[in-house]
PDB file of C-alpha atoms and ligand atoms in Angstrom:
ATOM      1  CA  UNK A 156      82.631 140.386 156.954  1.00 83.00           C
ATOM      2  CA  UNK A 157      82.725 136.651 156.274  1.00 97.00           C
ATOM      3  CA  UNK A 158      80.177 134.594 158.175  1.00 97.00           C
ATOM      4  CA  UNK A 159      81.925 131.673 159.867  1.00 98.00           C
ATOM      5  CA  UNK A 160      80.738 128.259 158.789  1.00 98.00           C
ATOM      6  CA  UNK A 161      80.806 125.117 160.919  1.00 98.00           C
ATOM      7  CA  UNK A 162      80.442 121.831 159.058  1.00 98.00           C
ATOM      8  CA  UNK A 163      79.731 118.541 160.757  1.00 98.00           C
ATOM      9  CA  UNK A 164      81.171 115.666 158.738  1.00 98.00           C
ATOM     10  CA  UNK A 165      79.622 112.572 160.218  1.00 98.00           C
ATOM     11  CA  UNK A 166      81.593 110.245 157.926  1.00 98.00           C
ATOM     12  CA  UNK A 167      80.255 106.668 158.130  1.00 98.00           C
ATOM     13  CA  UNK A 168      78.496 107.257 161.460  1.00 98.00           C
ATOM     14  CA  UNK A 169      74.875 107.919 162.475  1.00 98.00           C
ATOM     15  CA  UNK A 170      73.687 106.301 159.241  1.00 97.00           C
ATOM     16  CA  UNK A 171      70.137 105.498 160.304  1.00 98.00           C
ATOM     17  CA  UNK A 172      67.556 108.246 160.109  1.00 98.00           C
ATOM     18  CA  UNK A 173      66.568 107.635 163.742  1.00 98.00           C
ATOM     19  CA  UNK A 174      70.137 107.953 165.017  1.00 98.00           C
ATOM     20  CA  UNK A 175      70.652 111.139 162.984  1.00 98.00           C
ATOM     21  CA  UNK A 176      67.395 112.706 164.149  1.00 98.00           C
ATOM     22  CA  UNK A 177      67.995 111.847 167.775  1.00 98.00           C
ATOM     23  CA  UNK A 178      71.115 113.993 167.661  1.00 98.00           C
ATOM     24  CA  UNK A 179      69.561 116.737 165.525  1.00 98.00           C
ATOM     25  CA  UNK A 180      66.556 117.087 167.830  1.00 98.00           C
ATOM     26  CA  UNK A 181      68.959 118.292 170.547  1.00 98.00           C
ATOM     27  CA  UNK A 182      71.079 120.398 168.204  1.00 98.00           C
ATOM     28  CA  UNK A 183      68.037 122.108 166.726  1.00 97.00           C
ATOM     29  CA  UNK A 184      66.981 123.248 170.148  1.00 97.00           C
ATOM     30  CA  UNK A 185      70.467 124.368 171.175  1.00 97.00           C
ATOM     31  CA  UNK A 186      71.158 126.490 168.080  1.00 97.00           C
ATOM     32  CA  UNK A 187      67.866 128.371 168.155  1.00 95.00           C
ATOM     33  CA  UNK A 188      69.582 131.593 169.146  1.00 91.00           C
ATOM     34  CA  UNK A 189      72.622 131.278 166.908  1.00 95.00           C
ATOM     35  CA  UNK A 190      72.444 133.864 164.125  1.00 91.00           C
ATOM     36  CA  UNK A 191      75.950 134.668 163.015  1.00 95.00           C
ATOM     37  CA  UNK A 192      77.278 131.213 162.130  1.00 98.00           C
ATOM     38  CA  UNK A 193      76.267 129.047 159.209  1.00 98.00           C
ATOM     39  CA  UNK A 194      75.819 125.422 160.242  1.00 98.00           C
ATOM     40  CA  UNK A 195      76.002 122.508 157.813  1.00 98.00           C
ATOM     41  CA  UNK A 196      75.493 118.840 158.726  1.00 98.00           C
ATOM     42  CA  UNK A 197      76.743 116.157 156.340  1.00 98.00           C
ATOM     43  CA  UNK A 198      75.188 112.777 157.316  1.00 98.00           C
ATOM     44  CA  UNK A 199      75.671 109.489 155.413  1.00 98.00           C
ATOM     45  CA  UNK A 200      73.522 109.037 152.298  1.00 98.00           C
ATOM     46  CA  UNK A 201      71.152 106.678 154.089  1.00 98.00           C
ATOM     47  CA  UNK A 202      70.059 109.461 156.445  1.00 98.00           C
ATOM     48  CA  UNK A 203      70.309 112.361 154.015  1.00 98.00           C
ATOM     49  CA  UNK A 204      66.693 112.620 152.851  1.00 98.00           C
ATOM     50  CA  UNK A 205      65.240 112.252 156.338  1.00 98.00           C
ATOM     51  CA  UNK A 206      67.678 114.851 157.707  1.00 98.00           C
ATOM     52  CA  UNK A 207      66.803 117.350 154.952  1.00 98.00           C
ATOM     53  CA  UNK A 208      63.112 116.912 155.707  1.00 98.00           C
ATOM     54  CA  UNK A 209      63.676 117.184 159.443  1.00 98.00           C
ATOM     55  CA  UNK A 210      65.774 120.373 159.194  1.00 98.00           C
ATOM     56  CA  UNK A 211      63.519 122.227 156.811  1.00 95.00           C
ATOM     57  CA  UNK A 212      62.611 125.609 158.263  1.00 91.00           C
ATOM     58  CA  UNK A 213      65.573 125.553 160.638  1.00 95.00           C
ATOM     59  CA  UNK A 214      68.891 127.437 160.388  1.00 94.00           C
ATOM     60  CA  UNK A 215      70.783 124.182 159.902  1.00 98.00           C
ATOM     61  CA  UNK A 216      71.793 123.426 156.301  1.00 98.00           C
ATOM     62  CA  UNK A 217      72.519 119.937 154.933  1.00 98.00           C
ATOM     63  CA  UNK A 218      75.353 118.600 152.827  1.00 98.00           C
ATOM     64  CA  UNK A 219      76.354 115.283 151.251  1.00 98.00           C
ATOM     65  CA  UNK A 220      79.747 113.714 151.812  1.00 98.00           C
ATOM     66  CA  UNK A 221      80.435 112.849 148.184  1.00 98.00           C
ATOM     67  CA  UNK A 222      78.991 112.962 144.704  1.00 98.00           C
ATOM     68  CA  UNK A 223      79.824 111.683 141.194  1.00 98.00           C
ATOM     69  CA  UNK A 224      80.536 113.937 138.205  1.00 98.00           C
ATOM     70  CA  UNK A 225      77.861 112.625 135.837  1.00 98.00           C
ATOM     71  CA  UNK A 226      74.134 113.415 135.705  1.00 97.00           C
ATOM     72  CA  UNK A 227      72.888 109.815 135.497  1.00 97.00           C
ATOM     73  CA  UNK A 228      73.616 106.487 133.822  1.00 98.00           C
ATOM     74  CA  UNK A 229      75.553 103.264 134.266  1.00 98.00           C
ATOM     75  CA  UNK A 230      77.634 104.224 137.316  1.00 98.00           C
ATOM     76  CA  UNK A 231      76.729 101.570 139.895  1.00 98.00           C
ATOM     77  CA  UNK A 232      76.794 102.834 143.426  1.00 97.00           C
ATOM     78  CA  UNK A 233      77.204 106.480 142.562  1.00 98.00           C
ATOM     79  CA  UNK A 234      75.038 109.518 143.323  1.00 98.00           C
ATOM     80  CA  UNK A 235      74.713 112.502 141.019  1.00 98.00           C
ATOM     81  CA  UNK A 236      74.574 116.172 141.953  1.00 98.00           C
ATOM     82  CA  UNK A 237      71.218 116.271 140.169  1.00 98.00           C
ATOM     83  CA  UNK A 238      69.780 113.715 142.607  1.00 98.00           C
ATOM     84  CA  UNK A 239      71.153 115.644 145.564  1.00 98.00           C
ATOM     85  CA  UNK A 240      69.642 118.860 144.343  1.00 98.00           C
ATOM     86  CA  UNK A 241      66.291 117.177 143.732  1.00 97.00           C
ATOM     87  CA  UNK A 242      66.014 116.137 147.368  1.00 98.00           C
ATOM     88  CA  UNK A 243      66.958 119.617 148.648  1.00 97.00           C
ATOM     89  CA  UNK A 244      70.599 119.092 149.508  1.00 98.00           C
ATOM     90  CA  UNK A 245      72.596 122.345 149.483  1.00 98.00           C
ATOM     91  CA  UNK A 246      76.242 121.481 150.182  1.00 98.00           C
ATOM     92  CA  UNK A 247      78.640 118.702 149.270  1.00 98.00           C
ATOM     93  CA  UNK A 248      82.031 117.906 150.830  1.00 98.00           C
ATOM     94  CA  UNK A 249      84.577 117.178 148.118  1.00 98.00           C
ATOM     95  CA  UNK A 250      88.263 116.254 148.147  1.00 98.00           C
ATOM     96  CA  UNK A 251      88.242 115.030 151.738  1.00 98.00           C
ATOM     97  CA  UNK A 252      91.573 113.345 152.486  1.00 97.00           C
ATOM     98  CA  UNK A 253      89.741 110.060 153.139  1.00 97.00           C
ATOM     99  CA  UNK A 254      88.359 110.261 149.590  1.00 98.00           C
ATOM    100  CA  UNK A 255      91.783 111.138 148.242  1.00 97.00           C
ATOM    101  CA  UNK A 256      93.735 108.503 150.187  1.00 96.00           C
ATOM    102  CA  UNK A 257      91.385 105.560 150.585  1.00 97.00           C
ATOM    103  CA  UNK A 258      89.411 105.929 147.348  1.00 97.00           C
ATOM    104  CA  UNK A 259      92.307 107.395 145.383  1.00 97.00           C
ATOM    105  CA  UNK A 260      90.498 110.450 144.103  1.00 98.00           C
ATOM    106  CA  UNK A 261      92.819 112.743 142.204  1.00 97.00           C
ATOM    107  CA  UNK A 262      92.714 116.528 141.938  1.00 97.00           C
ATOM    108  CA  UNK A 263      91.362 116.008 138.422  1.00 98.00           C
ATOM    109  CA  UNK A 264      88.416 113.899 139.589  1.00 98.00           C
ATOM    110  CA  UNK A 265      87.708 116.334 142.403  1.00 98.00           C
ATOM    111  CA  UNK A 266      87.781 119.196 139.878  1.00 98.00           C
ATOM    112  CA  UNK A 267      85.160 117.429 137.759  1.00 98.00           C
ATOM    113  CA  UNK A 268      82.999 116.839 140.843  1.00 98.00           C
ATOM    114  CA  UNK A 269      83.240 120.516 141.796  1.00 98.00           C
ATOM    115  CA  UNK A 270      82.224 121.660 138.325  1.00 98.00           C
ATOM    116  CA  UNK A 271      79.261 119.310 138.078  1.00 98.00           C
ATOM    117  CA  UNK A 272      78.105 120.180 141.601  1.00 98.00           C
ATOM    118  CA  UNK A 273      78.266 123.895 140.850  1.00 98.00           C
ATOM    119  CA  UNK A 274      76.286 123.389 137.651  1.00 98.00           C
ATOM    120  CA  UNK A 275      73.415 122.104 139.808  1.00 98.00           C
ATOM    121  CA  UNK A 276      73.736 124.884 142.350  1.00 98.00           C
ATOM    122  CA  UNK A 277      75.276 122.715 145.053  1.00 98.00           C
ATOM    123  CA  UNK A 278      77.888 124.477 147.169  1.00 98.00           C
ATOM    124  CA  UNK A 279      81.115 122.489 147.464  1.00 98.00           C
ATOM    125  CA  UNK A 280      83.153 122.433 150.649  1.00 98.00           C
ATOM    126  CA  UNK A 281      86.511 121.509 149.188  1.00 98.00           C
ATOM    127  CA  UNK A 282      89.187 120.011 151.390  1.00 98.00           C
ATOM    128  CA  UNK A 283      92.914 120.439 150.850  1.00 98.00           C
ATOM    129  CA  UNK A 284      95.814 119.618 153.139  1.00 98.00           C
ATOM    130  CA  UNK A 285      99.293 118.213 153.422  1.00 97.00           C
ATOM    131  CA  UNK A 286     100.622 114.911 154.798  1.00 96.00           C
ATOM    132  CA  UNK A 287     102.901 114.914 157.829  1.00 95.00           C
ATOM    133  CA  UNK A 288     105.918 114.083 155.627  1.00 96.00           C
ATOM    134  CA  UNK A 289     105.185 117.136 153.490  1.00 96.00           C
ATOM    135  CA  UNK A 290     105.154 119.375 156.548  1.00 95.00           C
ATOM    136  CA  UNK A 291     108.280 117.808 157.993  1.00 94.00           C
ATOM    137  CA  UNK A 292     110.101 118.273 154.713  1.00 96.00           C
ATOM    138  CA  UNK A 293     109.077 121.917 154.556  1.00 96.00           C
ATOM    139  CA  UNK A 294     106.870 121.304 151.535  1.00 97.00           C
ATOM    140  CA  UNK A 295     103.479 122.345 152.942  1.00 97.00           C
ATOM    141  CA  UNK A 296     103.028 125.460 150.813  1.00 98.00           C
ATOM    142  CA  UNK A 297     104.176 123.696 147.665  1.00 98.00           C
ATOM    143  CA  UNK A 298     101.657 120.879 148.220  1.00 98.00           C
ATOM    144  CA  UNK A 299      98.844 123.302 148.996  1.00 98.00           C
ATOM    145  CA  UNK A 300      99.654 125.416 145.960  1.00 98.00           C
ATOM    146  CA  UNK A 301      99.541 122.347 143.694  1.00 98.00           C
ATOM    147  CA  UNK A 302      96.198 121.268 145.149  1.00 98.00           C
ATOM    148  CA  UNK A 303      94.793 124.787 144.669  1.00 98.00           C
ATOM    149  CA  UNK A 304      96.027 124.868 141.077  1.00 98.00           C
ATOM    150  CA  UNK A 305      94.600 121.503 139.984  1.00 98.00           C
ATOM    151  CA  UNK A 306      91.563 121.113 142.225  1.00 98.00           C
ATOM    152  CA  UNK A 307      90.266 124.523 141.179  1.00 98.00           C
ATOM    153  CA  UNK A 308      91.419 124.344 137.566  1.00 98.00           C
ATOM    154  CA  UNK A 309      89.358 126.436 135.106  1.00 98.00           C
ATOM    155  CA  UNK A 310      87.008 127.772 137.777  1.00 98.00           C
ATOM    156  CA  UNK A 311      86.065 131.415 137.419  1.00 98.00           C
ATOM    157  CA  UNK A 312      85.594 133.930 140.211  1.00 98.00           C
ATOM    158  CA  UNK A 313      81.849 133.359 140.392  1.00 98.00           C
ATOM    159  CA  UNK A 314      82.426 129.607 140.795  1.00 98.00           C
ATOM    160  CA  UNK A 315      84.969 130.233 143.527  1.00 98.00           C
ATOM    161  CA  UNK A 316      82.563 132.548 145.395  1.00 97.00           C
ATOM    162  CA  UNK A 317      80.253 129.562 145.789  1.00 98.00           C
ATOM    163  CA  UNK A 318      82.958 127.367 147.259  1.00 98.00           C
ATOM    164  CA  UNK A 319      84.119 126.983 150.847  1.00 98.00           C
ATOM    165  CA  UNK A 320      87.679 125.763 151.285  1.00 98.00           C
ATOM    166  CA  UNK A 321      88.518 123.503 154.232  1.00 98.00           C
ATOM    167  CA  UNK A 322      92.214 123.468 155.085  1.00 98.00           C
ATOM    168  CA  UNK A 323      92.671 120.093 156.729  1.00 98.00           C
ATOM    169  CA  UNK A 324      96.230 119.002 157.455  1.00 97.00           C
ATOM    170  CA  UNK A 325      95.984 115.209 157.025  1.00 96.00           C
ATOM    171  CA  UNK A 326      98.094 114.563 160.111  1.00 95.00           C
ATOM    172  CA  UNK A 327      95.503 116.359 162.214  1.00 94.00           C
ATOM    173  CA  UNK A 328      92.391 114.497 161.011  1.00 93.00           C
ATOM    174  CA  UNK A 329      91.016 112.069 163.573  1.00 88.00           C
ATOM    175  CA  UNK A 330      94.375 111.948 165.363  1.00 91.00           C
ATOM    176  CA  UNK A 331      93.735 114.320 168.252  1.00 88.00           C
ATOM    177  CA  UNK A 332      96.661 116.351 166.986  1.00 87.00           C
ATOM    178  CA  UNK A 333      95.462 119.833 166.036  1.00 89.00           C
ATOM    179  CA  UNK A 334      97.466 122.346 164.093  1.00 91.00           C
ATOM    180  CA  UNK A 335      98.276 125.274 166.357  1.00 96.00           C
ATOM    181  CA  UNK A 336      96.280 128.400 165.609  1.00 97.00           C
ATOM    182  CA  UNK A 337      99.517 129.922 164.255  1.00 97.00           C
ATOM    183  CA  UNK A 338     100.257 126.947 161.958  1.00 97.00           C
ATOM    184  CA  UNK A 339      96.701 126.999 160.630  1.00 98.00           C
ATOM    185  CA  UNK A 340      96.610 130.770 160.209  1.00 98.00           C
ATOM    186  CA  UNK A 341      99.861 130.728 158.244  1.00 98.00           C
ATOM    187  CA  UNK A 342      98.385 128.352 155.653  1.00 98.00           C
ATOM    188  CA  UNK A 343      95.000 130.104 155.545  1.00 98.00           C
ATOM    189  CA  UNK A 344      96.824 133.367 154.813  1.00 98.00           C
ATOM    190  CA  UNK A 345      98.860 131.590 152.128  1.00 98.00           C
ATOM    191  CA  UNK A 346      95.670 130.255 150.484  1.00 98.00           C
ATOM    192  CA  UNK A 347      94.017 133.681 150.588  1.00 98.00           C
ATOM    193  CA  UNK A 348      97.038 135.384 149.072  1.00 98.00           C
ATOM    194  CA  UNK A 349      97.286 132.729 146.327  1.00 98.00           C
ATOM    195  CA  UNK A 350      93.625 133.277 145.426  1.00 98.00           C
ATOM    196  CA  UNK A 351      94.097 137.041 145.575  1.00 98.00           C
ATOM    197  CA  UNK A 352      96.840 136.804 142.993  1.00 98.00           C
ATOM    198  CA  UNK A 353      95.036 134.315 140.782  1.00 98.00           C
ATOM    199  CA  UNK A 354      91.642 136.078 140.904  1.00 98.00           C
ATOM    200  CA  UNK A 355      91.290 139.402 142.701  1.00 97.00           C
ATOM    201  CA  UNK A 356      91.009 141.113 146.018  1.00 97.00           C
ATOM    202  CA  UNK A 357      87.269 140.544 146.192  1.00 97.00           C
ATOM    203  CA  UNK A 358      87.715 136.801 146.170  1.00 98.00           C
ATOM    204  CA  UNK A 359      90.711 136.981 148.467  1.00 98.00           C
ATOM    205  CA  UNK A 360      88.686 138.758 151.152  1.00 98.00           C
ATOM    206  CA  UNK A 361      85.339 137.090 150.426  1.00 98.00           C
ATOM    207  CA  UNK A 362      86.038 133.356 150.216  1.00 98.00           C
ATOM    208  CA  UNK A 363      85.548 131.383 153.388  1.00 98.00           C
ATOM    209  CA  UNK A 364      88.333 129.102 154.545  1.00 98.00           C
ATOM    210  CA  UNK A 365      87.559 126.650 157.355  1.00 98.00           C
ATOM    211  CA  UNK A 366      90.076 124.756 159.379  1.00 98.00           C
ATOM    212  CA  UNK A 367      89.610 121.023 159.963  1.00 97.00           C
ATOM    213  CA  UNK A 368      91.544 118.495 162.008  1.00 96.00           C
ATOM    214  CA  UNK A 369      90.681 117.338 165.541  1.00 95.00           C
ATOM    215  CA  UNK A 370      88.683 120.450 166.419  1.00 97.00           C
ATOM    216  CA  UNK A 371      86.999 120.108 169.804  1.00 97.00           C
ATOM    217  CA  UNK A 372      85.261 122.456 172.265  1.00 97.00           C
ATOM    218  CA  UNK A 373      88.577 123.304 174.003  1.00 97.00           C
ATOM    219  CA  UNK A 374      90.692 124.200 171.003  1.00 97.00           C
ATOM    220  CA  UNK A 375      88.083 125.723 168.710  1.00 98.00           C
ATOM    221  CA  UNK A 376      87.995 129.307 169.978  1.00 97.00           C
ATOM    222  CA  UNK A 377      91.723 129.960 169.648  1.00 98.00           C
ATOM    223  CA  UNK A 378      91.630 128.734 166.055  1.00 98.00           C
ATOM    224  CA  UNK A 379      88.540 130.725 165.110  1.00 98.00           C
ATOM    225  CA  UNK A 380      89.949 133.929 166.567  1.00 98.00           C
ATOM    226  CA  UNK A 381      92.559 134.007 163.847  1.00 98.00           C
ATOM    227  CA  UNK A 382      91.867 136.551 161.153  1.00 97.00           C
ATOM    228  CA  UNK A 383      91.863 134.156 158.204  1.00 98.00           C
ATOM    229  CA  UNK A 384      90.032 131.200 159.768  1.00 98.00           C
ATOM    230  CA  UNK A 385      86.306 131.244 159.080  1.00 98.00           C
ATOM    231  CA  UNK A 386      85.036 128.376 161.226  1.00 98.00           C
ATOM    232  CA  UNK A 387      85.740 124.679 160.931  1.00 98.00           C
ATOM    233  CA  UNK A 388      84.970 121.344 159.412  1.00 98.00           C
ATOM    234  CA  UNK A 389      84.458 118.985 162.327  1.00 98.00           C
ATOM    235  CA  UNK A 390      84.520 115.218 162.273  1.00 98.00           C
ATOM    236  CA  UNK A 391      84.472 113.322 165.570  1.00 97.00           C
ATOM    237  CA  UNK A 392      83.238 116.232 167.712  1.00 98.00           C
ATOM    238  CA  UNK A 393      80.247 116.787 165.372  1.00 98.00           C
ATOM    239  CA  UNK A 394      78.589 113.505 166.301  1.00 98.00           C
ATOM    240  CA  UNK A 395      77.200 114.745 169.597  1.00 98.00           C
ATOM    241  CA  UNK A 396      74.971 117.818 169.759  1.00 98.00           C
ATOM    242  CA  UNK A 397      76.543 119.297 172.861  1.00 98.00           C
ATOM    243  CA  UNK A 398      80.132 119.263 171.630  1.00 98.00           C
ATOM    244  CA  UNK A 399      79.158 120.592 168.218  1.00 98.00           C
ATOM    245  CA  UNK A 400      77.131 123.314 169.879  1.00 98.00           C
ATOM    246  CA  UNK A 401      80.147 124.396 171.986  1.00 98.00           C
ATOM    247  CA  UNK A 402      82.201 124.669 168.783  1.00 98.00           C
ATOM    248  CA  UNK A 403      79.435 126.672 167.085  1.00 98.00           C
ATOM    249  CA  UNK A 404      79.353 129.049 170.063  1.00 98.00           C
ATOM    250  CA  UNK A 405      83.148 129.510 169.812  1.00 98.00           C
ATOM    251  CA  UNK A 406      82.682 130.526 166.156  1.00 98.00           C
ATOM    252  CA  UNK A 407      79.967 132.974 167.124  1.00 96.00           C
ATOM    253  CA  UNK A 408      82.159 134.583 169.776  1.00 94.00           C
ATOM    254  CA  UNK A 409      85.184 135.034 167.549  1.00 90.00           C
TER     255      UNK A 409
HETATM  256  C1  LIG B 548      87.174 115.649 159.078  1.00 85.56           C
HETATM  257  O1  LIG B 548      86.784 114.531 158.896  1.00 85.56           O
HETATM  258  O2  LIG B 548      87.049 116.472 158.167  1.00 85.56           O
HETATM  259  C2  LIG B 548      87.821 115.962 160.339  1.00 85.56           C
HETATM  260  C3  LIG B 548      88.394 117.125 160.468  1.00 85.56           C
HETATM  261  O3  LIG B 548      87.769 115.005 161.319  1.00 85.56           O
HETATM  262  P1  LIG B 548      88.175 115.185 162.882  1.00 85.56           P
HETATM  263  O4  LIG B 548      87.522 116.447 163.360  1.00 85.56           O
HETATM  264  O5  LIG B 548      87.636 113.967 163.558  1.00 85.56           O
HETATM  265  O6  LIG B 548      89.661 115.272 162.911  1.00 85.56           O
END
């Protein structure tokens, strides 16, 4: 049985420790009786340390939204996995479409970030997904396969077991347009089969694959009920405790 995982990607919102903790004070209380869902909050860097301190001894885990692939040195503005580990961060979101499209991160760069993060014991949540034009041209599986091949290049089974994949169709992120449960399930199954062929059945059945793209309290449950969907990576709806809690409850029910 794979435990569903709900990630809250706050993006460039709730950046002050006080704003982050105001929300988390409510969430912490609400999720007290949640046992069968892993919850990860990824605040901006400016709130990360305070959030980690605040959530110690709770069931809520903490992730960063980005990292660089070196340990330290002359890389102005960057943060290393070593630093994240030192402050108690456990997860890191990598390959988000905003990083790929706005900051032009390639599969190769993301692959380096994954490897360095894993070497420090950080658990990457790695996003992949197609553009609308890819889907309309019938190229979704080809695009996903290429991302799987290059983003996860030279990773062994043990590495992959420490990774969570987030399938996030780019046309569904922040647009209010969600993939239907059937559309999402089709790609999740495709990803699982690809990994089964490349690695083995253990990885195929064990790796967690989240869906991301305009998840909200009303569409979450139908998505999470699908066999191959193990929770979600949530942007907009993760900014308020009540809506995130509703989504977490949907994952617990399914
Ligand atoms: C995301 O940023 O990963 C995301 C899925 O955003 P939203 O839920 O707002 O579409």
